[in-house]
Amino acid sequence: MIISGINEVINDRVRYANNMAKKNAVKSGFENHISNVANSSNTAKTTSLSSGNLVIHGIFGETDSEGYTVVGAWGDAQTGTSTTVYKPADFDESNPVYRVKIWDSYGNVTERDVNLNEVNVSNCDTFDFYAYSCYLSNSGKYPSAMQDFMMTHAHYKGEEGFGKNSYSDMFVKFDWTSVIKSLMSMQYRCGNIKGYWDYRNFYDFLEG
């Protein structure tokens, strides 16, 4: 192998190790925070993360007065965005629709209903992809979809040259399968065969 090729492999491994360390730290902190909230007697519908002024709206499993149940609550600290996905009381599996509410860093909210049968992961925005991932996980059709979405979105936001990290980028329709392909390639180059197959299986499922 030529020197440039060796350097590329080394750089891939270093970048992969650094990224995983940062992501595991974020994941651990977030999961601990959500666990503490869920196990407390506080029934507030919003909570502030210790990483800043980001507010997460809703707690998993919480049902509001209209019968909408929270099936996904995600905050993106970089854009100050909070996204909550709700399953309606009259949810119909033959015509599955989730409600999505998106809060920007100023507290403005955008609301939409997402027909999950119509989501095309090769041409959809971040919020439709997130809603679809929540559906796949909560329905048991693909249990790790929410986790895989998070990793895919982190990759989309700056790794491997995608560079999509602003609030407006989150509303742009994008081919998410291209990001997953890039993740597959990175995992393979780094020798993480399990990681490669995790994303390969997700890719195959979405394309199937």
mmCIF file of C-alpha atoms in Angstrom:
data_model
loop_
_atom_site.group_PDB
_atom_site.id
_atom_site.type_symbol
_atom_site.label_atom_id
_atom_site.label_comp_id
_atom_site.label_asym_id
_atom_site.label_seq_id
_atom_site.Cartn_x
_atom_site.Cartn_y
_atom_site.Cartn_z
ATOM 1 C CA MET A 1 0.000 0.000 0.000
ATOM 2 C CA ILE A 2 1.385 3.436 -0.881
ATOM 3 C CA ILE A 3 2.021 5.999 1.869
ATOM 4 C CA SER A 4 -1.009 8.124 0.939
ATOM 5 C CA GLY A 5 -3.225 5.064 1.210
ATOM 6 C CA ILE A 6 -1.813 4.182 4.636
ATOM 7 C CA ASN A 7 -2.354 7.745 5.803
ATOM 8 C CA GLU A 8 -5.939 7.667 4.562
ATOM 9 C CA VAL A 9 -6.677 4.510 6.555
ATOM 10 C CA ILE A 10 -5.021 5.952 9.680
ATOM 11 C CA ASN A 11 -6.943 9.193 9.329
ATOM 12 C CA ASP A 12 -10.193 7.260 8.873
ATOM 13 C CA ARG A 13 -9.542 5.293 12.052
ATOM 14 C CA VAL A 14 -8.622 8.391 14.073
ATOM 15 C CA ARG A 15 -11.656 10.301 12.788
ATOM 16 C CA TYR A 16 -13.895 7.322 13.517
ATOM 17 C CA ALA A 17 -12.536 6.931 17.068
ATOM 18 C CA ASN A 18 -12.911 10.641 17.815
ATOM 19 C CA ASN A 19 -16.438 10.742 16.419
ATOM 20 C CA MET A 20 -17.526 7.679 18.372
ATOM 21 C CA ALA A 21 -16.086 9.082 21.601
ATOM 22 C CA LYS A 22 -17.972 12.340 21.164
ATOM 23 C CA LYS A 23 -21.209 10.632 20.132
ATOM 24 C CA ASN A 24 -21.069 8.165 23.018
ATOM 25 C CA ALA A 25 -20.562 11.020 25.473
ATOM 26 C CA VAL A 26 -23.519 12.922 24.042
ATOM 27 C CA LYS A 27 -25.676 9.800 23.917
ATOM 28 C CA SER A 28 -24.832 8.864 27.509
ATOM 29 C CA GLY A 29 -25.575 12.343 28.824
ATOM 30 C CA PHE A 30 -28.829 12.587 26.898
ATOM 31 C CA GLU A 31 -30.032 9.122 27.927
ATOM 32 C CA ASN A 32 -29.235 9.822 31.582
ATOM 33 C CA HIS A 33 -31.133 13.101 31.391
ATOM 34 C CA ILE A 34 -34.210 11.515 29.803
ATOM 35 C CA SER A 35 -34.097 8.658 32.318
ATOM 36 C CA ASN A 36 -34.006 11.108 35.218
ATOM 37 C CA VAL A 37 -36.935 13.050 33.798
ATOM 38 C CA ALA A 38 -39.007 9.944 33.112
ATOM 39 C CA ASN A 39 -38.432 8.573 36.593
ATOM 40 C CA SER A 40 -39.192 11.828 38.398
ATOM 41 C CA SER A 41 -42.587 12.995 39.657
ATOM 42 C CA ASN A 42 -42.359 16.099 37.486
ATOM 43 C CA THR A 43 -45.056 15.933 34.792
ATOM 44 C CA ALA A 44 -43.959 19.049 32.889
ATOM 45 C CA LYS A 45 -44.196 18.754 29.144
ATOM 46 C CA THR A 46 -40.897 20.526 28.500
ATOM 47 C CA THR A 47 -37.422 20.125 29.918
ATOM 48 C CA SER A 48 -34.145 22.008 29.449
ATOM 49 C CA LEU A 49 -30.987 20.095 28.638
ATOM 50 C CA SER A 50 -27.863 20.899 30.624
ATOM 51 C CA SER A 51 -25.926 21.436 27.382
ATOM 52 C CA GLY A 52 -27.543 24.842 26.918
ATOM 53 C CA ASN A 53 -30.908 26.517 26.482
ATOM 54 C CA LEU A 54 -32.290 23.776 24.276
ATOM 55 C CA VAL A 55 -35.770 22.685 25.330
ATOM 56 C CA ILE A 56 -37.180 19.250 24.588
ATOM 57 C CA HIS A 57 -40.960 19.317 24.243
ATOM 58 C CA GLY A 58 -42.647 16.185 25.527
ATOM 59 C CA ILE A 59 -41.618 12.981 27.244
ATOM 60 C CA PHE A 60 -41.770 9.550 25.620
ATOM 61 C CA GLY A 61 -45.109 7.877 26.248
ATOM 62 C CA GLU A 62 -46.809 11.045 27.454
ATOM 63 C CA THR A 63 -50.369 11.589 26.167
ATOM 64 C CA ASP A 64 -51.921 15.030 25.884
ATOM 65 C CA SER A 65 -55.550 16.076 26.364
ATOM 66 C CA GLU A 66 -56.312 15.415 22.674
ATOM 67 C CA GLY A 67 -55.095 11.827 22.861
ATOM 68 C CA TYR A 68 -51.792 12.391 21.063
ATOM 69 C CA THR A 69 -48.971 10.254 22.494
ATOM 70 C CA VAL A 70 -45.313 11.260 22.248
ATOM 71 C CA VAL A 71 -43.365 8.626 20.305
ATOM 72 C CA GLY A 72 -40.285 10.736 19.638
ATOM 73 C CA ALA A 73 -38.748 13.824 21.242
ATOM 74 C CA TRP A 74 -35.459 15.101 19.863
ATOM 75 C CA GLY A 75 -33.417 18.243 20.345
ATOM 76 C CA ASP A 76 -30.665 19.420 18.031
ATOM 77 C CA ALA A 77 -28.372 21.682 20.064
ATOM 78 C CA GLN A 78 -26.504 23.066 17.060
ATOM 79 C CA THR A 79 -29.607 24.545 15.452
ATOM 80 C CA GLY A 80 -31.591 25.036 18.666
ATOM 81 C CA THR A 81 -34.354 22.885 17.200
ATOM 82 C CA SER A 82 -36.770 20.738 19.196
ATOM 83 C CA THR A 83 -38.868 18.169 17.361
ATOM 84 C CA THR A 84 -41.652 16.084 18.871
ATOM 85 C CA VAL A 85 -43.502 13.303 17.076
ATOM 86 C CA TYR A 86 -46.993 12.293 18.177
ATOM 87 C CA LYS A 87 -49.146 9.248 17.483
ATOM 88 C CA PRO A 88 -52.865 10.160 17.382
ATOM 89 C CA ALA A 89 -55.471 8.280 19.400
ATOM 90 C CA ASP A 90 -57.230 7.240 16.185
ATOM 91 C CA PHE A 91 -54.035 5.982 14.538
ATOM 92 C CA ASP A 92 -54.851 3.713 11.603
ATOM 93 C CA GLU A 93 -52.130 1.263 10.589
ATOM 94 C CA SER A 94 -53.627 1.015 7.094
ATOM 95 C CA ASN A 95 -53.226 4.777 6.688
ATOM 96 C CA PRO A 96 -50.537 5.684 9.239
ATOM 97 C CA VAL A 97 -50.193 9.393 10.035
ATOM 98 C CA TYR A 98 -48.020 10.960 12.748
ATOM 99 C CA ARG A 99 -48.119 14.593 13.849
ATOM 100 C CA VAL A 100 -44.830 16.480 14.002
ATOM 101 C CA LYS A 101 -44.192 19.738 15.852
ATOM 102 C CA ILE A 102 -40.965 21.642 15.281
ATOM 103 C CA TRP A 103 -39.792 24.457 17.551
ATOM 104 C CA ASP A 104 -37.003 26.763 16.364
ATOM 105 C CA SER A 105 -34.508 28.504 18.649
ATOM 106 C CA TYR A 106 -36.930 31.428 19.116
ATOM 107 C CA GLY A 107 -39.822 29.226 20.216
ATOM 108 C CA ASN A 108 -41.750 29.466 16.951
ATOM 109 C CA VAL A 109 -43.546 26.226 16.170
ATOM 110 C CA THR A 110 -44.259 24.555 12.839
ATOM 111 C CA GLU A 111 -46.761 21.712 12.744
ATOM 112 C CA ARG A 112 -47.390 19.079 10.105
ATOM 113 C CA ASP A 113 -49.050 15.712 9.677
ATOM 114 C CA VAL A 114 -46.857 13.096 8.007
ATOM 115 C CA ASN A 115 -48.404 10.220 6.086
ATOM 116 C CA LEU A 116 -45.829 7.540 6.786
ATOM 117 C CA ASN A 117 -46.789 5.516 3.701
ATOM 118 C CA GLU A 118 -45.751 8.455 1.543
ATOM 119 C CA VAL A 119 -42.308 9.133 3.044
ATOM 120 C CA ASN A 120 -39.548 8.559 0.497
ATOM 121 C CA VAL A 121 -36.202 8.469 2.307
ATOM 122 C CA SER A 122 -34.451 9.139 -0.998
ATOM 123 C CA ASN A 123 -36.234 12.496 -1.223
ATOM 124 C CA CYS A 124 -37.476 13.909 2.077
ATOM 125 C CA ASP A 125 -36.451 16.433 4.711
ATOM 126 C CA THR A 126 -35.029 15.771 8.165
ATOM 127 C CA PHE A 127 -38.374 15.926 9.954
ATOM 128 C CA ASP A 128 -40.187 13.456 7.709
ATOM 129 C CA PHE A 129 -37.233 11.080 7.992
ATOM 130 C CA TYR A 130 -37.290 11.430 11.789
ATOM 131 C CA ALA A 131 -41.053 10.799 11.941
ATOM 132 C CA TYR A 132 -40.636 7.740 9.729
ATOM 133 C CA SER A 133 -37.794 6.452 11.924
ATOM 134 C CA CYS A 134 -39.979 6.894 15.026
ATOM 135 C CA TYR A 135 -42.703 4.909 13.305
ATOM 136 C CA LEU A 136 -40.338 2.091 12.321
ATOM 137 C CA SER A 137 -38.999 1.804 15.878
ATOM 138 C CA ASN A 138 -42.314 2.132 17.690
ATOM 139 C CA SER A 139 -44.132 -0.281 15.375
ATOM 140 C CA GLY A 140 -41.342 -2.846 15.690
ATOM 141 C CA LYS A 141 -40.830 -2.886 11.936
ATOM 142 C CA TYR A 142 -37.205 -1.785 12.424
ATOM 143 C CA PRO A 143 -36.445 -1.321 16.163
ATOM 144 C CA SER A 144 -33.086 0.453 15.757
ATOM 145 C CA ALA A 145 -34.386 2.984 13.216
ATOM 146 C CA MET A 146 -34.384 5.938 15.637
ATOM 147 C CA GLN A 147 -30.808 5.229 16.699
ATOM 148 C CA ASP A 148 -29.744 4.779 13.088
ATOM 149 C CA PHE A 149 -31.471 8.043 12.172
ATOM 150 C CA MET A 150 -29.484 9.920 14.836
ATOM 151 C CA MET A 151 -26.180 8.587 13.546
ATOM 152 C CA THR A 152 -27.175 9.248 9.941
ATOM 153 C CA HIS A 153 -28.212 12.808 10.735
ATOM 154 C CA ALA A 154 -24.971 13.479 12.642
ATOM 155 C CA HIS A 155 -23.080 12.286 9.568
ATOM 156 C CA TYR A 156 -25.209 14.513 7.319
ATOM 157 C CA LYS A 157 -24.442 17.552 9.478
ATOM 158 C CA GLY A 158 -20.750 17.753 8.804
ATOM 159 C CA GLU A 159 -18.821 14.556 8.268
ATOM 160 C CA GLU A 160 -17.555 13.341 4.915
ATOM 161 C CA GLY A 161 -18.260 16.686 3.246
ATOM 162 C CA PHE A 162 -22.063 16.873 3.563
ATOM 163 C CA GLY A 163 -21.874 20.012 5.718
ATOM 164 C CA LYS A 164 -25.622 20.389 6.325
ATOM 165 C CA ASN A 165 -25.803 21.964 9.766
ATOM 166 C CA SER A 166 -28.159 24.948 9.703
ATOM 167 C CA TYR A 167 -31.846 25.211 10.632
ATOM 168 C CA SER A 168 -32.859 25.812 7.016
ATOM 169 C CA ASP A 169 -30.969 22.687 5.920
ATOM 170 C CA MET A 170 -33.339 20.605 8.008
ATOM 171 C CA PHE A 171 -36.234 21.514 5.709
ATOM 172 C CA VAL A 172 -34.360 20.643 2.507
ATOM 173 C CA LYS A 173 -35.326 17.382 0.837
ATOM 174 C CA PHE A 174 -32.344 15.077 0.572
ATOM 175 C CA ASP A 175 -31.381 11.578 -0.478
ATOM 176 C CA TRP A 176 -30.708 10.007 2.922
ATOM 177 C CA THR A 177 -29.666 6.730 1.349
ATOM 178 C CA SER A 178 -26.574 8.523 0.053
ATOM 179 C CA VAL A 179 -25.613 9.428 3.628
ATOM 180 C CA ILE A 180 -26.129 5.857 4.790
ATOM 181 C CA LYS A 181 -23.955 4.636 1.914
ATOM 182 C CA SER A 182 -21.214 6.997 3.070
ATOM 183 C CA LEU A 183 -21.533 5.664 6.614
ATOM 184 C CA MET A 184 -21.297 2.105 5.324
ATOM 185 C CA SER A 185 -18.129 2.974 3.435
ATOM 186 C CA MET A 186 -16.560 4.708 6.435
ATOM 187 C CA GLN A 187 -17.312 1.777 8.757
ATOM 188 C CA TYR A 188 -15.842 -0.669 6.251
ATOM 189 C CA ARG A 189 -12.670 1.388 5.757
ATOM 190 C CA CYS A 190 -12.219 1.559 9.523
ATOM 191 C CA GLY A 191 -12.542 -2.197 9.832
ATOM 192 C CA ASN A 192 -15.780 -2.013 11.810
ATOM 193 C CA ILE A 193 -17.603 -4.815 10.040
ATOM 194 C CA LYS A 194 -20.446 -4.872 12.560
ATOM 195 C CA GLY A 195 -21.000 -1.150 11.999
ATOM 196 C CA TYR A 196 -20.914 -1.721 8.269
ATOM 197 C CA TRP A 197 -23.616 -4.391 8.473
ATOM 198 C CA ASP A 198 -25.741 -2.317 10.845
ATOM 199 C CA TYR A 199 -25.975 0.434 8.230
ATOM 200 C CA ARG A 200 -26.110 -2.029 5.345
ATOM 201 C CA ASN A 201 -29.158 -3.677 6.913
ATOM 202 C CA PHE A 202 -30.800 -0.280 7.471
ATOM 203 C CA TYR A 203 -30.052 0.696 3.886
ATOM 204 C CA ASP A 204 -31.423 -2.571 2.515
ATOM 205 C CA PHE A 205 -34.583 -2.205 4.598
ATOM 206 C CA LEU A 206 -35.211 1.349 3.419
ATOM 207 C CA GLU A 207 -34.558 0.400 -0.190
ATOM 208 C CA GLY A 208 -36.607 -2.803 -0.027
#
